[in-house]
Amino acid sequence: MGETTVFEARRIITMDPSCPEATHVAVRDGRILSVGTASDFVGLPLDQRFAEAVILPGFVEGHAHVMEGTLWKYTYVGAGERRDPAGKRVAGLASIDAVIDRLAQAHDADPGDSVLVGWGFDPLHIAGARLTRRDLDRISPDRPIVVFHASLHIIVANSRVLDLAGFTSETAIAGVVKHEDGAPSGELQGIAPRLRLLRALGWTSWTGDLEPADVVRFAGAAQVQGITTIADLHNDLPARTVEIYRAACTPDLPVRIVPALASASCAPEEGVARIAALRAENTERLRFGLVKIIVDGSIQGFTARLGAPGYHNGAPNGLWYVAPDDLKRIVGIYHAAGVQLHIHTNGDEATDAALEAIAAAQEKTPRADHRHTLQHCQMARPEQLARAKDLGLCVNLFSNHLYYWGDVHRDITIGPERVARMNPAASALRMGLPFSIHSDAPVTPLGPLFVAWCAVNRMSSSGAVLGPDERLSIEQALHAITLGAAFTLHMDTQIGSITPGKQADFAVLADDPLTTPPEALKDIAILATVVGGAVHPTAARA
C-alpha cells in the first residue's frame, strides 16, 4: 500500500451529490481515498501547489478522434483561426485561391511523391464555394492530393488520386459527385467512396498510417484542455494500430484513451469476436469495448438524413451510410452480444432509424443498462428524446455546432425554427435522459470548457443566441463534461466525479467556473491535470 497524499484547493467541485464541495482530497495508490476539509486530514502529507486553484473531476471527452493527433502533420486549410499542438496560431482561409496557395506552399516545401494532405476545409464559410479536382490539379497533376472537409465526411481528391482509385464517369457509387459532363468532380461523400480512395492510397484509416507520436500528440492536446479520459470514437483498429496504442498508453501517458471499433471495418460477427479479444487486454490507460456505427453524414455537408421538411434551402436529402434494414441487423448482432454501441445520427431521419433498430434489438434480446448512445443526435425532436429515454439510451450532443455553423444552419441548412432546438441539452435534462456534450475533434477544436460555454450560451460566431430555452446552467454543463460523459462511456464507476474509490483524475483550474460569468467560462485557464494521482502541469503552468 502506497503513501497517502492530500491535495489542497481553494475549492473542490466533486460532482458527487453526497459531498458536492470540499477543500481537500486524499489520494492513495492512484485512487481517491477521501474528500473533506483540512480538519479531516491532520497529520497527513499535504500538497499545497493548488491551494489557490479550483479542482474538478478530470474532463471526459466522449467523442473525439485520434486524427486530432495526426492531422497536424499535414496542412490546415480551414476557414477559422486555429492553434496547433505547440500553441502557434494558424490563420484561417477565406477563399479557394487561398486554400490552393497554402497547399502549393506545402508542396513546394516538400515536393516529393507522398500524398499531400489538407484538412479543415469548410465551403460554407467561404461563400459556399466547392473545391474540386480541377483546383487541386493546379498544384500538381502528378502528385496525389486529398483535402478533408471540416466534417471529415467529405474528401476532395485530385485527378491523380481519382485515377489511382479508378473513379471515372462510369463509376456508379453513391457519394461520387460529378460535374455536368459526367466526370467525377473529385468530391467524395460517404463511406463507400472514401474507403475506396483510402485503399488506393494504401492507408489503413482516414489518417494514413498511425504512428506512436500521433497518439502522444493526441494525448497532449487533450491534457492541456483538462481532459483525463478521451474517446477515439471511430477507428478500424487494425493489428498495427492496436499495438501502437498499447505501446503508447503507458502509465506515464497523461490521459486514458477509449478507442471505438468502426462498425464499417468488418462484419458484425467478426466485430463481436474482435471486441471480446481486445477487452481481455484492457489496461487502466487503454480501454476497448465500444463499437461505432455511422448512420448518416453531416448537416453542413448536406449529407445528413433529415426528416420533413428536409433542408431549408431545398437541397436533396443526404446519404444513408448504413441503410435502415442493415442497421437493424448490425445493431441486433452487437446488442445480443452485450456490446455497447455509439451510433452517429446527425439528422432526425437517421435518429428515427437508430431508434427503430434499438427497439427491435431490445424486443428480441432485452438488456438492462446497455447505455447505447446516440452521437451528435443534433436534430432530435422531443418525441425522439422521450423514446430514447424509454429505450435506455444516452445522447452525446454536439453543442459546438451552434457556434461554428449556427448562422449557416439558421439561414441555409435547417432554418430558424429547427436551429432553436438543435442539440437540445435542456430538453434532455428535463426528460431525465442521460446526456453529455462533445467537440468531435478535430472537426472542432478540443476544449471541454469551450464545449460547456457553447451549451451554456448557445451563441453563434456572429453573436446570435440560438434557442435560449435549450441553454444549460454552468453546473449542468460541467456535469455533462465530467460525470455525464463518463456515464455514456460506461465508466462512471471509475471516473467522472471526485468520489472515494474512483480514479484520482482531476482538472485543475485557475478560476472557479461556478462563480465565473457565463460568457467567460471558456476563458478559464487550465493549470494542470492529475491522472491516477500523478500531476501533469499544462504548458501554461510548466
Coordinates of C-alpha atoms in Angstrom, one line a residue:
M1 CA 0.0 0.0 0.0
G2 CA 1.4 3.4 -1.0
E3 CA 1.6 6.7 0.8
T4 CA -1.4 9.0 1.1
T5 CA -1.2 12.5 -0.4
V6 CA -3.7 15.2 0.3
F7 CA -4.3 17.8 -2.4
E8 CA -5.5 21.2 -1.1
A9 CA -7.5 23.6 -3.2
R10 CA -9.5 26.8 -2.8
R11 CA -12.5 24.8 -3.8
I12 CA -13.1 21.2 -5.0
I13 CA -16.2 20.7 -7.1
T14 CA -16.8 17.0 -6.8
M15 CA -19.9 16.2 -9.0
D16 CA -20.8 13.9 -6.1
P17 CA -24.2 14.9 -4.6
S18 CA -23.3 13.3 -1.2
C19 CA -20.4 15.7 -0.9
P20 CA -20.7 18.4 -3.6
E21 CA -17.9 20.6 -2.3
A22 CA -14.6 20.3 -0.4
T23 CA -11.2 21.8 0.0
H24 CA -9.1 18.7 0.4
V25 CA -8.9 15.3 -1.4
A26 CA -6.7 12.4 -0.2
V27 CA -5.2 10.1 -2.8
R28 CA -3.6 6.7 -2.3
D29 CA -2.4 4.2 -4.9
G30 CA -3.9 6.3 -7.7
R31 CA -7.4 6.3 -6.3
I32 CA -9.4 8.7 -4.2
L33 CA -9.3 7.8 -0.5
S34 CA -11.5 10.5 1.0
V35 CA -12.8 14.0 0.5
G36 CA -13.3 16.7 3.1
T37 CA -11.8 19.8 4.7
A38 CA -8.4 20.5 6.4
S39 CA -9.6 19.2 9.8
D40 CA -10.2 15.7 8.2
F41 CA -6.6 15.3 7.3
V42 CA -4.5 16.5 10.2
G43 CA -1.1 14.8 10.2
L44 CA -1.2 13.6 6.6
P45 CA 1.3 14.9 3.9
L46 CA -0.2 18.0 2.3
D47 CA 0.3 19.0 -1.3
Q48 CA -0.4 22.8 -1.5
R49 CA 0.6 23.6 -5.0
F50 CA -3.1 24.0 -6.0
A51 CA -4.1 25.8 -2.8
E52 CA -5.3 28.9 -4.7
A53 CA -6.8 26.9 -7.6
V54 CA -10.1 25.0 -8.2
I55 CA -10.2 21.3 -8.7
L56 CA -12.9 19.4 -10.7
P57 CA -13.1 15.9 -11.9
G58 CA -10.9 15.4 -14.9
F59 CA -12.8 16.3 -18.0
V60 CA -14.1 13.4 -20.1
E61 CA -14.2 13.9 -23.9
G62 CA -16.7 11.2 -25.1
H63 CA -16.4 11.9 -28.8
A64 CA -13.1 12.8 -30.4
H65 CA -10.7 11.2 -32.9
V66 CA -7.0 10.3 -32.9
M67 CA -6.9 12.4 -36.1
E68 CA -6.5 15.3 -33.7
G69 CA -3.0 14.0 -33.2
T70 CA -2.3 13.0 -36.8
L71 CA -3.7 15.9 -38.9
W72 CA -1.3 18.4 -37.7
K73 CA 1.4 16.6 -39.6
Y74 CA -0.5 17.9 -42.7
T75 CA -1.7 21.3 -43.9
Y76 CA -4.6 23.1 -42.2
V77 CA -6.9 24.8 -44.8
G78 CA -9.9 25.7 -42.6
A79 CA -11.8 29.0 -42.5
G80 CA -11.2 29.8 -38.9
E81 CA -8.0 30.5 -37.0
R82 CA -6.7 27.5 -35.1
R83 CA -3.9 26.7 -32.7
D84 CA -1.5 23.9 -33.5
P85 CA -0.3 21.5 -30.7
A86 CA 2.6 23.9 -30.0
G87 CA 0.2 26.7 -29.4
K88 CA 1.1 28.6 -32.7
R89 CA -1.8 30.4 -34.3
V90 CA -2.6 29.2 -37.9
A91 CA -4.7 31.7 -39.8
G92 CA -8.0 30.7 -41.4
L93 CA -8.5 31.0 -45.2
A94 CA -11.3 32.9 -46.9
S95 CA -11.2 31.7 -50.5
I96 CA -10.5 28.7 -52.7
D97 CA -7.4 30.5 -54.1
A98 CA -6.0 30.9 -50.5
V99 CA -6.5 27.2 -49.9
I100 CA -4.7 26.3 -53.1
D101 CA -1.9 28.8 -52.3
R102 CA -1.3 27.3 -48.9
L103 CA -1.3 23.7 -50.3
A104 CA 1.1 24.8 -53.1
Q105 CA 3.4 26.2 -50.5
A106 CA 3.4 22.9 -48.7
H107 CA 4.1 21.1 -52.0
D108 CA 7.0 23.5 -52.8
A109 CA 8.5 23.0 -49.3
D110 CA 8.3 19.2 -49.7
P111 CA 7.9 18.3 -53.4
G112 CA 8.1 14.5 -53.0
D113 CA 5.6 12.0 -54.3
S114 CA 3.9 11.2 -51.0
V115 CA 0.3 12.2 -50.6
L116 CA -0.2 15.9 -50.0
V117 CA -3.0 16.3 -47.4
G118 CA -5.1 19.3 -46.5
W119 CA -7.7 19.3 -43.7
G120 CA -10.4 21.5 -42.2
F121 CA -11.8 22.9 -45.5
D122 CA -15.3 24.4 -45.0
P123 CA -17.1 25.6 -48.1
L124 CA -20.0 27.1 -46.1
H125 CA -17.6 29.7 -44.6
I126 CA -16.2 30.8 -47.9
A127 CA -19.4 31.7 -49.7
G128 CA -20.4 28.1 -50.4
A129 CA -17.6 27.5 -52.9
R130 CA -16.9 23.9 -53.7
L131 CA -13.4 22.6 -54.0
T132 CA -12.8 20.3 -57.0
R133 CA -10.1 18.2 -58.5
R134 CA -9.5 21.0 -61.1
D135 CA -8.5 23.3 -58.2
L136 CA -6.1 20.7 -56.8
D137 CA -4.7 19.8 -60.2
R138 CA -3.3 23.4 -60.3
I139 CA -0.9 22.4 -57.5
S140 CA 0.3 19.2 -59.3
P141 CA -1.2 16.9 -61.8
D142 CA 1.1 14.1 -60.8
R143 CA 1.3 14.1 -57.0
P144 CA -1.6 12.5 -55.1
I145 CA -3.5 15.3 -53.3
V146 CA -6.5 15.0 -50.9
V147 CA -8.3 17.5 -48.8
F148 CA -10.6 16.6 -45.8
H149 CA -13.7 18.8 -45.2
A150 CA -14.0 20.0 -41.7
S151 CA -16.7 17.5 -41.0
L152 CA -14.4 14.6 -42.1
H153 CA -17.4 13.2 -44.0
I154 CA -16.2 14.5 -47.4
I155 CA -12.8 14.2 -49.1
V156 CA -11.8 16.0 -52.2
A157 CA -9.2 14.3 -54.4
N158 CA -7.2 15.5 -57.4
S159 CA -7.1 13.7 -60.8
R160 CA -4.1 11.6 -59.8
V161 CA -5.9 10.1 -56.8
L162 CA -9.1 9.6 -58.8
D163 CA -7.1 7.7 -61.4
L164 CA -5.4 5.6 -58.7
A165 CA -8.8 4.7 -57.2
G166 CA -10.5 4.0 -60.5
F167 CA -13.1 6.7 -60.3
T168 CA -14.4 7.6 -63.8
S169 CA -17.6 8.9 -65.5
E170 CA -18.7 5.2 -65.4
T171 CA -18.5 4.9 -61.6
A172 CA -21.9 4.3 -60.1
I173 CA -21.2 4.7 -56.4
A174 CA -23.4 6.9 -54.2
G175 CA -21.5 9.9 -53.0
V176 CA -19.2 10.3 -56.0
V177 CA -20.1 13.8 -57.0
K178 CA -19.8 14.6 -60.8
H179 CA -19.5 17.6 -63.0
E180 CA -22.2 18.4 -65.6
D181 CA -20.2 16.4 -68.2
G182 CA -20.4 13.3 -66.0
A183 CA -16.7 13.3 -64.9
P184 CA -16.0 13.0 -61.2
S185 CA -15.6 16.4 -59.6
G186 CA -13.2 15.0 -57.0
E187 CA -15.6 15.3 -54.1
L188 CA -16.3 12.0 -52.4
Q189 CA -19.1 11.8 -49.9
G190 CA -20.0 8.9 -47.6
I191 CA -18.1 5.8 -46.5
A192 CA -18.1 3.7 -49.7
P193 CA -16.1 6.1 -52.0
R194 CA -13.9 7.2 -49.2
L195 CA -12.9 3.6 -48.3
R196 CA -12.1 3.0 -52.0
L197 CA -9.9 6.1 -52.0
L198 CA -8.1 5.0 -48.8
R199 CA -7.4 1.6 -50.2
A200 CA -5.9 3.1 -53.4
L201 CA -3.6 5.3 -51.3
G202 CA -2.6 2.3 -49.2
W203 CA -3.9 3.8 -46.0
T204 CA -5.4 1.7 -43.2
S205 CA -7.6 4.6 -41.8
W206 CA -8.7 8.1 -42.6
T207 CA -5.4 9.5 -41.3
G208 CA -2.9 7.3 -43.2
D209 CA -0.6 5.2 -41.1
L210 CA -0.8 5.9 -37.4
E211 CA 2.5 6.4 -35.6
P212 CA 3.3 6.4 -31.8
A213 CA 3.9 10.1 -32.0
D214 CA 0.4 10.7 -33.2
V215 CA -1.0 9.1 -30.1
V216 CA 1.3 11.1 -27.9
R217 CA 0.2 14.3 -29.7
F218 CA -3.5 13.3 -29.2
A219 CA -2.9 12.8 -25.5
G220 CA -1.0 16.0 -25.2
A221 CA -3.7 18.0 -27.0
A222 CA -6.3 16.6 -24.6
Q223 CA -4.2 17.1 -21.5
V224 CA -3.7 20.8 -21.9
Q225 CA -7.5 21.2 -22.1
G226 CA -8.0 19.5 -18.7
I227 CA -9.1 16.1 -20.3
T228 CA -8.1 13.0 -18.4
T229 CA -10.2 10.5 -20.4
I230 CA -10.8 10.7 -24.2
A231 CA -12.6 8.5 -26.7
D232 CA -11.2 7.9 -30.2
L233 CA -14.7 7.2 -31.4
H234 CA -14.1 5.6 -34.8
N235 CA -11.1 3.5 -35.7
D236 CA -10.7 0.5 -37.9
L237 CA -8.3 -0.9 -35.2
P238 CA -6.0 -3.0 -37.4
A239 CA -3.4 -5.0 -35.5
R240 CA -0.7 -2.4 -36.1
T241 CA -2.9 0.4 -34.6
V242 CA -3.7 -1.7 -31.6
E243 CA -0.1 -2.4 -31.0
I244 CA 0.8 1.3 -31.3
Y245 CA -1.9 2.2 -28.8
R246 CA -0.7 -0.5 -26.4
A247 CA 2.9 0.8 -26.7
A248 CA 1.9 4.4 -26.2
C249 CA -0.6 4.0 -23.4
T250 CA 1.9 3.6 -20.6
P251 CA 1.3 4.7 -17.0
D252 CA 3.1 7.9 -18.0
L253 CA 0.6 8.9 -20.6
P254 CA -1.4 11.9 -19.2
V255 CA -4.8 10.6 -20.4
R256 CA -6.9 7.4 -20.6
I257 CA -7.9 6.5 -24.1
V258 CA -11.1 4.7 -25.1
P259 CA -11.0 3.6 -28.8
A260 CA -14.2 2.5 -30.6
L261 CA -14.2 -0.1 -33.3
A262 CA -15.6 1.3 -36.6
S263 CA -18.5 -1.0 -37.5
A264 CA -17.8 -0.4 -41.2
S265 CA -14.4 -2.0 -40.9
C266 CA -15.7 -5.6 -40.5
A267 CA -18.8 -7.8 -40.4
P268 CA -20.6 -7.5 -37.0
E269 CA -19.9 -11.2 -36.3
E270 CA -16.2 -10.5 -36.7
G271 CA -16.6 -7.3 -34.7
V272 CA -18.1 -9.2 -31.7
A273 CA -15.1 -11.5 -31.6
R274 CA -12.6 -8.7 -32.0
I275 CA -14.1 -6.7 -29.2
A276 CA -14.0 -9.7 -26.9
A277 CA -10.3 -10.3 -27.7
L278 CA -9.4 -6.6 -27.2
R279 CA -11.3 -6.3 -23.9
A280 CA -9.3 -9.1 -22.5
E281 CA -6.2 -6.9 -22.6
N282 CA -7.6 -3.6 -21.3
T283 CA -5.4 -1.6 -19.0
E284 CA -6.1 1.5 -16.8
R285 CA -4.8 3.7 -19.7
L286 CA -6.4 1.9 -22.6
R287 CA -9.9 0.6 -22.6
F288 CA -11.5 -1.2 -25.6
G289 CA -15.1 -2.3 -25.8
L290 CA -17.1 0.2 -27.8
V291 CA -18.4 -0.1 -31.4
K292 CA -19.2 3.0 -33.5
I293 CA -21.9 2.9 -36.3
I294 CA -22.2 5.9 -38.6
V295 CA -25.8 6.1 -40.0
D296 CA -25.7 9.4 -41.9
G297 CA -23.3 12.3 -42.8
S298 CA -23.0 15.9 -41.7
I299 CA -25.6 18.7 -41.8
Q300 CA -23.3 21.3 -43.0
G301 CA -22.1 18.9 -45.8
F302 CA -25.7 18.2 -46.8
T303 CA -25.1 14.5 -46.2
A304 CA -27.2 14.1 -43.0
R305 CA -30.6 12.4 -43.4
L306 CA -33.2 15.0 -42.5
G307 CA -36.9 14.3 -41.9
A308 CA -39.6 16.6 -43.2
P309 CA -39.4 19.4 -44.3
G310 CA -35.8 18.5 -45.3
Y311 CA -33.1 21.0 -46.0
H312 CA -34.2 24.6 -45.5
N313 CA -32.6 25.6 -48.9
G314 CA -34.2 22.8 -50.8
A315 CA -31.1 20.7 -51.2
P316 CA -31.6 17.0 -51.7
N317 CA -31.6 14.8 -48.7
G318 CA -28.3 13.3 -47.5
L319 CA -26.8 9.8 -47.5
W320 CA -27.5 6.6 -45.7
Y321 CA -24.1 5.4 -44.6
V322 CA -25.9 2.4 -43.2
A323 CA -29.4 1.6 -44.7
P324 CA -32.1 1.2 -42.1
D325 CA -32.6 -2.5 -42.7
D326 CA -28.9 -3.2 -42.5
L327 CA -28.7 -1.0 -39.3
K328 CA -31.3 -3.3 -37.6
R329 CA -29.3 -6.3 -38.5
I330 CA -26.0 -4.9 -37.3
V331 CA -27.4 -3.4 -34.1
G332 CA -29.2 -6.6 -33.3
I333 CA -26.0 -8.7 -33.5
Y334 CA -23.9 -6.4 -31.4
H335 CA -26.7 -5.8 -28.9
A336 CA -27.3 -9.5 -28.4
A337 CA -23.5 -10.0 -27.8
G338 CA -23.6 -7.4 -25.0
V339 CA -21.5 -4.8 -26.8
Q340 CA -22.1 -1.1 -26.2
L341 CA -22.9 0.9 -29.3
H342 CA -22.3 4.5 -30.1
I343 CA -24.4 5.4 -33.1
H344 CA -23.8 8.6 -35.2
T345 CA -27.1 10.3 -36.2
N346 CA -27.0 13.9 -37.3
G347 CA -30.4 14.2 -39.0
D348 CA -33.7 13.3 -37.3
E349 CA -34.5 10.8 -40.0
A350 CA -31.3 9.0 -39.1
T351 CA -32.2 9.2 -35.5
D352 CA -35.6 7.5 -36.3
A353 CA -33.7 4.7 -38.0
A354 CA -31.4 4.2 -34.9
L355 CA -34.4 4.2 -32.5
E356 CA -36.2 1.6 -34.6
A357 CA -33.0 -0.6 -34.7
I358 CA -32.6 -0.3 -30.9
A359 CA -36.2 -1.0 -30.3
A360 CA -36.1 -4.2 -32.4
A361 CA -32.9 -5.3 -30.7
Q362 CA -34.4 -4.8 -27.2
E363 CA -37.6 -6.6 -28.1
K364 CA -35.6 -9.6 -29.3
T365 CA -32.9 -9.5 -26.6
P366 CA -33.8 -7.4 -23.6
R367 CA -30.8 -5.8 -22.0
A368 CA -30.8 -3.6 -18.9
D369 CA -28.3 -0.7 -18.7
H370 CA -26.9 -1.2 -22.2
R371 CA -26.3 2.6 -22.5
H372 CA -26.2 2.6 -26.3
T373 CA -25.5 6.3 -27.1
L374 CA -26.7 8.4 -30.0
Q375 CA -23.8 10.6 -31.0
H376 CA -24.4 14.1 -32.2
C377 CA -28.2 13.5 -32.4
Q378 CA -28.4 17.2 -33.3
M379 CA -31.9 17.4 -34.6
A380 CA -33.7 15.2 -32.2
R381 CA -37.3 16.1 -31.8
P382 CA -39.0 15.9 -28.4
E383 CA -40.7 12.7 -29.1
Q384 CA -37.4 11.1 -30.2
L385 CA -35.8 12.1 -26.9
A386 CA -38.7 10.6 -25.0
R387 CA -38.4 7.4 -26.9
A388 CA -34.6 7.3 -26.4
K389 CA -35.1 7.5 -22.7
D390 CA -37.7 4.7 -22.8
L391 CA -35.3 2.5 -24.7
G392 CA -32.5 3.1 -22.1
L393 CA -30.3 5.2 -24.5
C394 CA -28.0 8.1 -23.8
V395 CA -27.3 11.1 -26.1
N396 CA -24.0 12.9 -26.7
L397 CA -24.8 16.3 -28.2
F398 CA -22.6 18.4 -30.4
S399 CA -23.0 21.8 -28.7
N400 CA -20.1 23.3 -30.6
H401 CA -22.0 23.2 -33.8
L402 CA -24.1 26.2 -32.7
Y403 CA -21.0 28.3 -32.5
Y404 CA -19.2 27.2 -35.7
W405 CA -22.2 26.6 -38.0
G406 CA -25.2 28.1 -36.2
D407 CA -25.6 31.0 -38.5
V408 CA -25.4 28.7 -41.5
H409 CA -27.9 26.3 -40.0
R410 CA -30.3 29.1 -39.3
D411 CA -30.1 30.6 -42.8
I412 CA -29.3 27.7 -45.1
T413 CA -29.4 24.1 -43.8
I414 CA -32.3 23.8 -41.3
G415 CA -33.9 27.2 -40.8
P416 CA -34.6 29.4 -37.7
E417 CA -37.2 27.2 -36.0
R418 CA -35.2 24.0 -36.0
V419 CA -31.9 25.6 -35.1
A420 CA -33.6 26.8 -31.9
R421 CA -33.9 23.2 -30.7
M422 CA -30.7 21.9 -32.2
N423 CA -28.6 19.9 -29.7
P424 CA -31.4 20.1 -27.2
A425 CA -29.5 19.6 -23.9
A426 CA -32.0 21.3 -21.7
S427 CA -34.8 19.1 -23.1
A428 CA -32.7 16.0 -22.5
L429 CA -32.2 17.2 -18.9
R430 CA -35.8 17.9 -18.3
M431 CA -36.7 14.5 -19.5
G432 CA -34.1 12.7 -17.4
L433 CA -32.3 11.4 -20.5
P434 CA -28.6 10.8 -19.7
F435 CA -26.6 13.1 -21.9
S436 CA -23.1 14.6 -22.4
I437 CA -21.6 17.2 -24.8
H438 CA -18.6 17.0 -27.0
S439 CA -16.2 18.5 -29.5
D440 CA -15.8 15.8 -32.2
A441 CA -12.2 17.0 -32.5
P442 CA -10.6 17.6 -35.0
V443 CA -14.0 18.7 -36.5
T444 CA -14.0 21.4 -33.9
P445 CA -11.1 22.1 -31.5
L446 CA -10.7 20.1 -28.3
G447 CA -11.7 22.1 -25.2
P448 CA -14.4 20.9 -22.7
L449 CA -14.7 24.4 -21.2
F450 CA -15.5 25.8 -24.6
V451 CA -18.0 23.0 -25.2
A452 CA -19.6 23.8 -21.9
W453 CA -19.6 27.5 -22.9
C454 CA -21.4 26.7 -26.1
A455 CA -24.1 24.7 -24.2
V456 CA -24.5 27.5 -21.6
N457 CA -24.6 30.4 -24.0
R458 CA -25.9 28.8 -27.3
M459 CA -24.2 31.7 -29.2
S460 CA -23.1 31.6 -32.8
S461 CA -19.8 33.0 -34.1
S462 CA -21.8 36.2 -35.1
G463 CA -23.1 36.6 -31.6
A464 CA -26.6 35.4 -32.2
V465 CA -28.3 33.5 -29.4
L466 CA -29.9 30.4 -31.0
G467 CA -32.5 28.6 -28.9
P468 CA -32.2 30.2 -25.4
D469 CA -34.7 27.7 -23.9
E470 CA -32.1 24.9 -24.6
R471 CA -29.4 26.6 -22.5
L472 CA -27.8 24.8 -19.6
S473 CA -26.6 26.3 -16.4
I474 CA -22.8 26.2 -15.8
E475 CA -23.2 23.5 -13.2
Q476 CA -25.3 21.4 -15.6
A477 CA -22.7 21.9 -18.4
L478 CA -19.9 20.9 -16.0
H479 CA -21.8 17.7 -15.2
A480 CA -22.1 16.9 -18.9
I481 CA -18.3 17.1 -19.5
T482 CA -17.5 15.0 -16.4
L483 CA -19.9 12.5 -14.9
G484 CA -22.3 12.8 -17.8
A485 CA -19.7 11.8 -20.3
A486 CA -18.3 9.1 -18.1
F487 CA -21.8 7.6 -17.9
T488 CA -22.1 7.4 -21.7
L489 CA -18.7 5.5 -21.8
H490 CA -20.0 3.2 -19.1
M491 CA -17.1 4.3 -16.9
D492 CA -18.9 6.3 -14.2
T493 CA -17.9 3.8 -11.6
Q494 CA -14.3 4.7 -12.3
I495 CA -14.2 8.4 -13.3
G496 CA -16.3 11.5 -13.7
S497 CA -16.6 12.6 -10.0
I498 CA -14.4 13.1 -7.1
T499 CA -15.7 10.2 -5.0
P500 CA -13.8 7.7 -2.8
G501 CA -12.7 4.6 -4.7
K502 CA -12.6 6.3 -8.1
Q503 CA -9.5 7.1 -10.1
A504 CA -7.7 10.2 -8.8
D505 CA -8.3 12.1 -12.1
F506 CA -8.7 15.9 -11.7
A507 CA -8.7 19.0 -13.8
V508 CA -7.1 22.0 -12.0
L509 CA -8.5 25.4 -13.0
A510 CA -7.2 28.9 -12.3
D511 CA -10.7 30.3 -11.5
D512 CA -13.9 29.0 -10.2
P513 CA -16.4 28.1 -13.0
L514 CA -19.4 28.3 -10.7
T515 CA -18.7 32.0 -9.9
T516 CA -17.5 32.9 -13.4
P517 CA -19.9 34.9 -15.6
P518 CA -21.3 32.5 -18.2
E519 CA -19.7 34.4 -21.1
A520 CA -16.3 34.0 -19.6
L521 CA -16.5 30.2 -18.9
K522 CA -14.4 29.3 -22.0
D523 CA -11.5 31.6 -20.9
I524 CA -10.7 29.9 -17.6
A525 CA -7.1 28.7 -17.7
I526 CA -6.3 25.0 -17.2
L527 CA -3.3 24.8 -14.8
A528 CA -2.8 21.0 -14.6
T529 CA -4.4 17.6 -14.7
V530 CA -4.0 14.8 -12.2
V531 CA -4.3 11.3 -13.6
G532 CA -4.2 8.4 -11.2
G533 CA -2.7 10.7 -8.6
A534 CA 0.2 11.9 -10.9
V535 CA 0.3 15.6 -11.6
H536 CA 0.7 16.8 -15.2
P537 CA 1.2 20.6 -15.5
T538 CA -0.1 22.2 -18.6
A539 CA 2.2 24.3 -20.8
A540 CA 0.9 27.4 -19.2
R541 CA 2.0 26.1 -15.8
A542 CA 5.2 24.3 -16.7

